[in-house]
PDB file of C-alpha atoms in Angstrom:
ATOM      1  CA  UNK A   1      -6.006  10.667 -24.509  1.00 58.00           C
ATOM      2  CA  UNK A   2      -2.310  10.982 -23.783  1.00 65.00           C
ATOM      3  CA  UNK A   3      -0.282   7.811 -24.354  1.00 82.00           C
ATOM      4  CA  UNK A   4       2.800   6.823 -22.420  1.00 91.00           C
ATOM      5  CA  UNK A   5       5.016   3.842 -23.116  1.00 95.00           C
ATOM      6  CA  UNK A   6       6.729   2.271 -20.154  1.00 96.00           C
ATOM      7  CA  UNK A   7       9.685  -0.133 -20.386  1.00 96.00           C
ATOM      8  CA  UNK A   8      10.647  -2.741 -19.474  1.00 97.00           C
ATOM      9  CA  UNK A   9       7.475  -4.629 -18.625  1.00 95.00           C
ATOM     10  CA  UNK A  10       9.315  -6.967 -16.232  1.00 96.00           C
ATOM     11  CA  UNK A  11      12.695  -6.678 -14.546  1.00 97.00           C
ATOM     12  CA  UNK A  12      14.362  -9.393 -12.497  1.00 97.00           C
ATOM     13  CA  UNK A  13      17.287  -8.288 -10.353  1.00 97.00           C
ATOM     14  CA  UNK A  14      19.390  -9.750  -7.587  1.00 97.00           C
ATOM     15  CA  UNK A  15      19.001  -7.993  -4.286  1.00 97.00           C
ATOM     16  CA  UNK A  16      21.534  -5.190  -4.141  1.00 97.00           C
ATOM     17  CA  UNK A  17      21.528  -4.528  -7.886  1.00 98.00           C
ATOM     18  CA  UNK A  18      20.221  -1.317  -9.380  1.00 98.00           C
ATOM     19  CA  UNK A  19      16.927  -0.971 -11.264  1.00 98.00           C
ATOM     20  CA  UNK A  20      15.646   1.560 -13.786  1.00 98.00           C
ATOM     21  CA  UNK A  21      12.265   1.979 -15.463  1.00 98.00           C
ATOM     22  CA  UNK A  22      11.572   4.397 -18.297  1.00 98.00           C
ATOM     23  CA  UNK A  23       8.473   6.244 -19.429  1.00 98.00           C
ATOM     24  CA  UNK A  24       8.263   7.774 -22.920  1.00 97.00           C
ATOM     25  CA  UNK A  25       5.757   9.997 -24.684  1.00 94.00           C
ATOM     26  CA  UNK A  26       5.545  11.205 -28.285  1.00 90.00           C
ATOM     27  CA  UNK A  27       4.225  14.569 -27.097  1.00 91.00           C
ATOM     28  CA  UNK A  28       5.441  17.119 -24.595  1.00 92.00           C
ATOM     29  CA  UNK A  29       4.135  16.495 -21.103  1.00 91.00           C
ATOM     30  CA  UNK A  30       3.055  19.158 -18.638  1.00 88.00           C
ATOM     31  CA  UNK A  31       4.094  16.942 -15.751  1.00 90.00           C
ATOM     32  CA  UNK A  32       4.536  13.300 -14.846  1.00 94.00           C
ATOM     33  CA  UNK A  33       3.790  11.294 -11.735  1.00 95.00           C
ATOM     34  CA  UNK A  34       5.161   8.012 -10.436  1.00 97.00           C
ATOM     35  CA  UNK A  35       3.292   5.437  -8.360  1.00 97.00           C
ATOM     36  CA  UNK A  36       4.224   2.160  -6.694  1.00 98.00           C
ATOM     37  CA  UNK A  37       1.841  -0.762  -6.277  1.00 97.00           C
ATOM     38  CA  UNK A  38       2.850  -3.607  -3.981  1.00 96.00           C
ATOM     39  CA  UNK A  39       1.585  -7.092  -4.871  1.00 93.00           C
ATOM     40  CA  UNK A  40      -2.086  -7.297  -3.874  1.00 91.00           C
ATOM     41  CA  UNK A  41      -2.161  -3.606  -2.970  1.00 95.00           C
ATOM     42  CA  UNK A  42      -3.235  -0.321  -4.449  1.00 96.00           C
ATOM     43  CA  UNK A  43      -1.096   2.343  -6.177  1.00 96.00           C
ATOM     44  CA  UNK A  44       0.625   4.800  -3.886  1.00 97.00           C
ATOM     45  CA  UNK A  45       1.934   8.150  -5.074  1.00 95.00           C
ATOM     46  CA  UNK A  46       5.700   8.567  -5.073  1.00 97.00           C
ATOM     47  CA  UNK A  47       6.448  11.874  -6.756  1.00 95.00           C
ATOM     48  CA  UNK A  48       5.451  14.457  -9.350  1.00 94.00           C
ATOM     49  CA  UNK A  49       7.905  16.072 -11.772  1.00 95.00           C
ATOM     50  CA  UNK A  50       7.057  19.351 -13.465  1.00 93.00           C
ATOM     51  CA  UNK A  51      10.180  21.130 -14.702  1.00 95.00           C
ATOM     52  CA  UNK A  52      12.301  20.312 -17.728  1.00 96.00           C
ATOM     53  CA  UNK A  53      15.432  18.387 -16.668  1.00 97.00           C
ATOM     54  CA  UNK A  54      14.178  18.044 -13.099  1.00 97.00           C
ATOM     55  CA  UNK A  55      15.869  15.492 -10.847  1.00 98.00           C
ATOM     56  CA  UNK A  56      14.433  14.515  -7.483  1.00 98.00           C
ATOM     57  CA  UNK A  57      15.687  12.015  -4.954  1.00 98.00           C
ATOM     58  CA  UNK A  58      13.942  10.029  -2.246  1.00 97.00           C
ATOM     59  CA  UNK A  59      16.548   7.979  -0.371  1.00 97.00           C
ATOM     60  CA  UNK A  60      17.569   5.259  -2.880  1.00 98.00           C
ATOM     61  CA  UNK A  61      15.091   6.424  -5.539  1.00 98.00           C
ATOM     62  CA  UNK A  62      16.057   8.988  -8.192  1.00 98.00           C
ATOM     63  CA  UNK A  63      13.462  10.466 -10.540  1.00 98.00           C
ATOM     64  CA  UNK A  64      14.312  12.385 -13.706  1.00 98.00           C
ATOM     65  CA  UNK A  65      12.244  14.389 -16.182  1.00 97.00           C
ATOM     66  CA  UNK A  66      13.780  14.795 -19.639  1.00 97.00           C
ATOM     67  CA  UNK A  67      14.905  18.129 -21.006  1.00 96.00           C
ATOM     68  CA  UNK A  68      12.230  17.967 -23.718  1.00 96.00           C
ATOM     69  CA  UNK A  69       9.608  16.817 -21.173  1.00 95.00           C
ATOM     70  CA  UNK A  70       8.862  13.744 -23.267  1.00 95.00           C
ATOM     71  CA  UNK A  71      10.430  11.100 -21.071  1.00 97.00           C
ATOM     72  CA  UNK A  72      11.099  10.249 -17.468  1.00 98.00           C
ATOM     73  CA  UNK A  73      12.933   7.610 -15.483  1.00 98.00           C
ATOM     74  CA  UNK A  74      12.916   6.091 -12.030  1.00 98.00           C
ATOM     75  CA  UNK A  75      16.164   4.591 -10.775  1.00 98.00           C
ATOM     76  CA  UNK A  76      16.531   2.541  -7.603  1.00 98.00           C
ATOM     77  CA  UNK A  77      20.020   2.068  -6.208  1.00 98.00           C
ATOM     78  CA  UNK A  78      20.891  -1.165  -4.393  1.00 98.00           C
ATOM     79  CA  UNK A  79      17.446  -2.760  -4.467  1.00 97.00           C
ATOM     80  CA  UNK A  80      15.964  -4.329  -1.356  1.00 97.00           C
ATOM     81  CA  UNK A  81      13.166  -6.878  -1.034  1.00 95.00           C
ATOM     82  CA  UNK A  82      10.853  -4.067   0.086  1.00 96.00           C
ATOM     83  CA  UNK A  83      11.177  -2.536  -3.395  1.00 97.00           C
ATOM     84  CA  UNK A  84       9.206  -5.397  -4.950  1.00 98.00           C
ATOM     85  CA  UNK A  85       6.112  -4.242  -6.814  1.00 97.00           C
ATOM     86  CA  UNK A  86       4.946  -2.513  -9.952  1.00 97.00           C
ATOM     87  CA  UNK A  87       6.052   1.005 -10.758  1.00 98.00           C
ATOM     88  CA  UNK A  88       3.752   3.156 -12.892  1.00 97.00           C
ATOM     89  CA  UNK A  89       4.227   6.479 -14.549  1.00 97.00           C
ATOM     90  CA  UNK A  90       1.114   8.596 -15.096  1.00 94.00           C
ATOM     91  CA  UNK A  91       0.298  11.763 -16.982  1.00 91.00           C
ATOM     92  CA  UNK A  92      -2.711  14.018 -17.234  1.00 83.00           C
ATOM     93  CA  UNK A  93      -4.565  13.660 -20.538  1.00 70.00           C
ATOM     94  CA  UNK A  94      -6.022  16.402 -22.600  1.00 60.00           C
ATOM     95  CA  UNK A  95      -6.979  19.454 -20.579  1.00 52.00           C
ATOM     96  CA  UNK A  96      -6.274  17.647 -17.344  1.00 50.00           C
ATOM     97  CA  UNK A  97      -9.859  17.365 -16.241  1.00 53.00           C
ATOM     98  CA  UNK A  98     -10.187  13.796 -17.379  1.00 64.00           C
ATOM     99  CA  UNK A  99      -7.904  12.042 -14.994  1.00 76.00           C
ATOM    100  CA  UNK A 100      -4.503  10.463 -15.153  1.00 86.00           C
ATOM    101  CA  UNK A 101      -3.421   8.126 -17.934  1.00 89.00           C
ATOM    102  CA  UNK A 102      -1.188   5.370 -16.613  1.00 93.00           C
ATOM    103  CA  UNK A 103       1.596   3.476 -18.308  1.00 94.00           C
ATOM    104  CA  UNK A 104       1.363  -0.308 -18.181  1.00 94.00           C
ATOM    105  CA  UNK A 105       3.932  -0.446 -15.423  1.00 96.00           C
ATOM    106  CA  UNK A 106       7.229  -2.187 -14.774  1.00 97.00           C
ATOM    107  CA  UNK A 107       7.063  -5.231 -12.523  1.00 96.00           C
ATOM    108  CA  UNK A 108      10.170  -5.414 -10.334  1.00 97.00           C
ATOM    109  CA  UNK A 109      11.027  -8.902  -9.114  1.00 97.00           C
ATOM    110  CA  UNK A 110      13.906  -9.232  -6.669  1.00 96.00           C
ATOM    111  CA  UNK A 111      15.784 -12.457  -6.063  1.00 89.00           C
ATOM    112  CA  UNK A 112      17.418 -12.617  -2.639  1.00 83.00           C
TER     113      UNK A 112
ATOM    114  CA  UNK B   1      -8.931   6.361   9.905  1.00 54.00           C
ATOM    115  CA  UNK B   2      -9.497   8.839   7.085  1.00 65.00           C
ATOM    116  CA  UNK B   3      -9.305   8.173   3.409  1.00 94.00           C
ATOM    117  CA  UNK B   4     -11.134   6.192   0.807  1.00 97.00           C
ATOM    118  CA  UNK B   5     -13.208   3.131   1.562  1.00 97.00           C
ATOM    119  CA  UNK B   6     -14.127   0.659  -1.122  1.00 98.00           C
ATOM    120  CA  UNK B   7     -16.505  -2.222  -0.580  1.00 97.00           C
ATOM    121  CA  UNK B   8     -16.746  -5.076  -0.950  1.00 97.00           C
ATOM    122  CA  UNK B   9     -13.104  -6.152  -1.235  1.00 96.00           C
ATOM    123  CA  UNK B  10     -14.021  -9.372  -3.009  1.00 96.00           C
ATOM    124  CA  UNK B  11     -17.176 -10.082  -4.972  1.00 94.00           C
ATOM    125  CA  UNK B  12     -18.334 -13.075  -6.949  1.00 94.00           C
ATOM    126  CA  UNK B  13     -21.250 -12.827  -9.319  1.00 91.00           C
ATOM    127  CA  UNK B  14     -22.920 -14.876 -11.982  1.00 91.00           C
ATOM    128  CA  UNK B  15     -22.825 -13.785 -15.583  1.00 89.00           C
ATOM    129  CA  UNK B  16     -25.695 -11.450 -16.469  1.00 88.00           C
ATOM    130  CA  UNK B  17     -26.051  -9.883 -13.017  1.00 92.00           C
ATOM    131  CA  UNK B  18     -25.497  -6.216 -12.328  1.00 94.00           C
ATOM    132  CA  UNK B  19     -23.063  -5.398  -9.523  1.00 95.00           C
ATOM    133  CA  UNK B  20     -22.545  -2.131  -7.635  1.00 97.00           C
ATOM    134  CA  UNK B  21     -19.182  -1.278  -6.074  1.00 98.00           C
ATOM    135  CA  UNK B  22     -19.103   1.308  -3.332  1.00 98.00           C
ATOM    136  CA  UNK B  23     -16.574   4.120  -2.947  1.00 98.00           C
ATOM    137  CA  UNK B  24     -16.767   6.544  -0.023  1.00 98.00           C
ATOM    138  CA  UNK B  25     -14.250   9.271   0.858  1.00 98.00           C
ATOM    139  CA  UNK B  26     -13.832  11.640   3.794  1.00 96.00           C
ATOM    140  CA  UNK B  27     -10.975  13.665   2.315  1.00 95.00           C
ATOM    141  CA  UNK B  28     -13.327  16.421   1.156  1.00 94.00           C
ATOM    142  CA  UNK B  29     -11.983  15.998  -2.365  1.00 92.00           C
ATOM    143  CA  UNK B  30     -14.021  17.266  -5.289  1.00 91.00           C
ATOM    144  CA  UNK B  31     -12.776  14.828  -7.927  1.00 91.00           C
ATOM    145  CA  UNK B  32     -13.402  11.091  -7.897  1.00 94.00           C
ATOM    146  CA  UNK B  33     -12.350   8.437 -10.404  1.00 95.00           C
ATOM    147  CA  UNK B  34     -12.906   4.772 -11.202  1.00 97.00           C
ATOM    148  CA  UNK B  35     -10.119   2.740 -12.758  1.00 96.00           C
ATOM    149  CA  UNK B  36     -10.021  -0.847 -13.901  1.00 97.00           C
ATOM    150  CA  UNK B  37      -6.888  -2.987 -13.638  1.00 97.00           C
ATOM    151  CA  UNK B  38      -6.406  -6.319 -15.384  1.00 94.00           C
ATOM    152  CA  UNK B  39      -3.581  -8.744 -14.480  1.00 83.00           C
ATOM    153  CA  UNK B  40      -0.218  -7.401 -15.566  1.00 74.00           C
ATOM    154  CA  UNK B  41      -1.815  -4.279 -16.973  1.00 79.00           C
ATOM    155  CA  UNK B  42      -1.892  -0.627 -16.165  1.00 87.00           C
ATOM    156  CA  UNK B  43      -4.920   1.257 -14.942  1.00 94.00           C
ATOM    157  CA  UNK B  44      -7.637   2.286 -17.368  1.00 94.00           C
ATOM    158  CA  UNK B  45     -10.085   5.073 -16.598  1.00 93.00           C
ATOM    159  CA  UNK B  46     -13.774   4.123 -16.562  1.00 95.00           C
ATOM    160  CA  UNK B  47     -15.583   7.226 -15.279  1.00 95.00           C
ATOM    161  CA  UNK B  48     -14.703  10.381 -13.401  1.00 93.00           C
ATOM    162  CA  UNK B  49     -16.539  13.139 -11.611  1.00 93.00           C
ATOM    163  CA  UNK B  50     -15.233  16.622 -10.840  1.00 89.00           C
ATOM    164  CA  UNK B  51     -18.295  17.798  -8.958  1.00 90.00           C
ATOM    165  CA  UNK B  52     -21.534  16.549  -7.433  1.00 94.00           C
ATOM    166  CA  UNK B  53     -24.249  15.637  -9.958  1.00 95.00           C
ATOM    167  CA  UNK B  54     -21.781  15.634 -12.829  1.00 94.00           C
ATOM    168  CA  UNK B  55     -19.636  12.863 -14.275  1.00 95.00           C
ATOM    169  CA  UNK B  56     -17.834  12.052 -17.520  1.00 93.00           C
ATOM    170  CA  UNK B  57     -16.947   8.900 -19.417  1.00 93.00           C
ATOM    171  CA  UNK B  58     -13.354   7.748 -19.386  1.00 91.00           C
ATOM    172  CA  UNK B  59     -11.619   5.528 -21.919  1.00 89.00           C
ATOM    173  CA  UNK B  60     -13.586   2.335 -21.222  1.00 93.00           C
ATOM    174  CA  UNK B  61     -17.049   3.420 -19.991  1.00 95.00           C
ATOM    175  CA  UNK B  62     -19.109   0.928 -22.013  1.00 96.00           C
ATOM    176  CA  UNK B  63     -20.988  -1.478 -19.752  1.00 96.00           C
ATOM    177  CA  UNK B  64     -20.545   0.682 -16.652  1.00 97.00           C
ATOM    178  CA  UNK B  65     -22.627   3.374 -14.961  1.00 98.00           C
ATOM    179  CA  UNK B  66     -22.012   5.778 -12.077  1.00 98.00           C
ATOM    180  CA  UNK B  67     -23.760   8.396  -9.974  1.00 98.00           C
ATOM    181  CA  UNK B  68     -22.505  11.292  -7.870  1.00 97.00           C
ATOM    182  CA  UNK B  69     -25.358  12.392  -5.632  1.00 97.00           C
ATOM    183  CA  UNK B  70     -23.083  13.277  -2.721  1.00 97.00           C
ATOM    184  CA  UNK B  71     -19.547  14.630  -2.602  1.00 96.00           C
ATOM    185  CA  UNK B  72     -18.445  11.697  -0.466  1.00 97.00           C
ATOM    186  CA  UNK B  73     -19.792   8.899  -2.632  1.00 98.00           C
ATOM    187  CA  UNK B  74     -19.172   7.654  -6.189  1.00 98.00           C
ATOM    188  CA  UNK B  75     -20.640   4.161  -6.695  1.00 98.00           C
ATOM    189  CA  UNK B  76     -19.866   2.172  -9.832  1.00 98.00           C
ATOM    190  CA  UNK B  77     -22.336  -0.295 -11.353  1.00 98.00           C
ATOM    191  CA  UNK B  78     -20.938  -3.030 -13.552  1.00 96.00           C
ATOM    192  CA  UNK B  79     -23.825  -3.956 -15.810  1.00 94.00           C
ATOM    193  CA  UNK B  80     -24.547  -7.151 -17.705  1.00 90.00           C
ATOM    194  CA  UNK B  81     -23.535  -5.276 -20.873  1.00 90.00           C
ATOM    195  CA  UNK B  82     -19.884  -5.311 -19.768  1.00 91.00           C
ATOM    196  CA  UNK B  83     -18.382  -8.203 -21.712  1.00 90.00           C
ATOM    197  CA  UNK B  84     -15.361  -8.941 -19.514  1.00 92.00           C
ATOM    198  CA  UNK B  85     -16.196  -7.667 -16.023  1.00 94.00           C
ATOM    199  CA  UNK B  86     -13.710  -9.783 -14.056  1.00 95.00           C
ATOM    200  CA  UNK B  87     -11.055  -7.310 -12.890  1.00 96.00           C
ATOM    201  CA  UNK B  88      -9.645  -5.283 -10.013  1.00 97.00           C
ATOM    202  CA  UNK B  89     -11.530  -1.987  -9.605  1.00 98.00           C
ATOM    203  CA  UNK B  90      -9.862   1.004  -8.009  1.00 98.00           C
ATOM    204  CA  UNK B  91     -11.519   4.195  -6.823  1.00 98.00           C
ATOM    205  CA  UNK B  92      -9.391   7.321  -6.492  1.00 96.00           C
ATOM    206  CA  UNK B  93      -9.758  10.964  -5.524  1.00 94.00           C
ATOM    207  CA  UNK B  94      -7.885  14.221  -5.761  1.00 89.00           C
ATOM    208  CA  UNK B  95      -8.752  17.781  -4.907  1.00 78.00           C
ATOM    209  CA  UNK B  96      -9.370  18.750  -8.543  1.00 68.00           C
ATOM    210  CA  UNK B  97      -8.015  18.521 -12.092  1.00 64.00           C
ATOM    211  CA  UNK B  98      -4.260  18.907 -12.478  1.00 63.00           C
ATOM    212  CA  UNK B  99      -3.870  19.164  -8.718  1.00 64.00           C
ATOM    213  CA  UNK B 100      -1.301  16.593  -7.865  1.00 79.00           C
ATOM    214  CA  UNK B 101      -1.541  13.088  -6.631  1.00 89.00           C
ATOM    215  CA  UNK B 102      -4.351  10.603  -6.751  1.00 93.00           C
ATOM    216  CA  UNK B 103      -5.320   8.860  -3.531  1.00 94.00           C
ATOM    217  CA  UNK B 104      -6.527   5.317  -4.058  1.00 96.00           C
ATOM    218  CA  UNK B 105      -8.838   3.042  -2.144  1.00 97.00           C
ATOM    219  CA  UNK B 106      -7.794  -0.545  -1.494  1.00 97.00           C
ATOM    220  CA  UNK B 107      -9.759  -1.825  -4.449  1.00 97.00           C
ATOM    221  CA  UNK B 108     -12.551  -4.283  -5.146  1.00 97.00           C
ATOM    222  CA  UNK B 109     -11.817  -7.555  -6.887  1.00 96.00           C
ATOM    223  CA  UNK B 110     -14.779  -8.718  -8.984  1.00 96.00           C
ATOM    224  CA  UNK B 111     -14.962 -12.238 -10.347  1.00 95.00           C
ATOM    225  CA  UNK B 112     -17.768 -13.203 -12.679  1.00 92.00           C
ATOM    226  CA  UNK B 113     -18.414 -16.904 -12.871  1.00 87.00           C
TER     227      UNK B 113
END
């Protein structure tokens, strides 16, 4: 199935600092999704990107899809303690019927 | 409250025993999925079903079995053939392939002693 590499695996920041996680693929993606999982919780959908070069914003979160549709990023401005968790990118494999393939996630740890 | 219900939330079993995890949904979604999550890892697909009475193996199906007799239900059995069954199991649904977001249940944490 489709493979996506997500970096970094862990990120420690001071509260108020910015945070970015990256998702990379060796092949062109039809779309990409981002999920957040709080500690002890389940993944929750954040956004889906479809178009080349697309940029979407949700309050302090900015999502980008690369021009070649092979990479994506999630940027959080001025992190807050509520941002703690693991952020996953996910892509549909093969013909799409066989579910989402998830990256390994970036664990965001915030120090107050 | 609508959504996806997984049970039990926590389960302890002895090695060699089969275990069945329940997943029920009232979202009227056609597609259902089972993922496994290990500490610090991403989610890996075990089995999926796009329609009643049909299901397909995912990336790590060995040692697991499923059934889809009703649209609302997609139980997962972790058999004794699964070598490392201790993990967090997540059930998810969406309205069909390539149709947007997955909705997840709260998960079942299985510990094999």
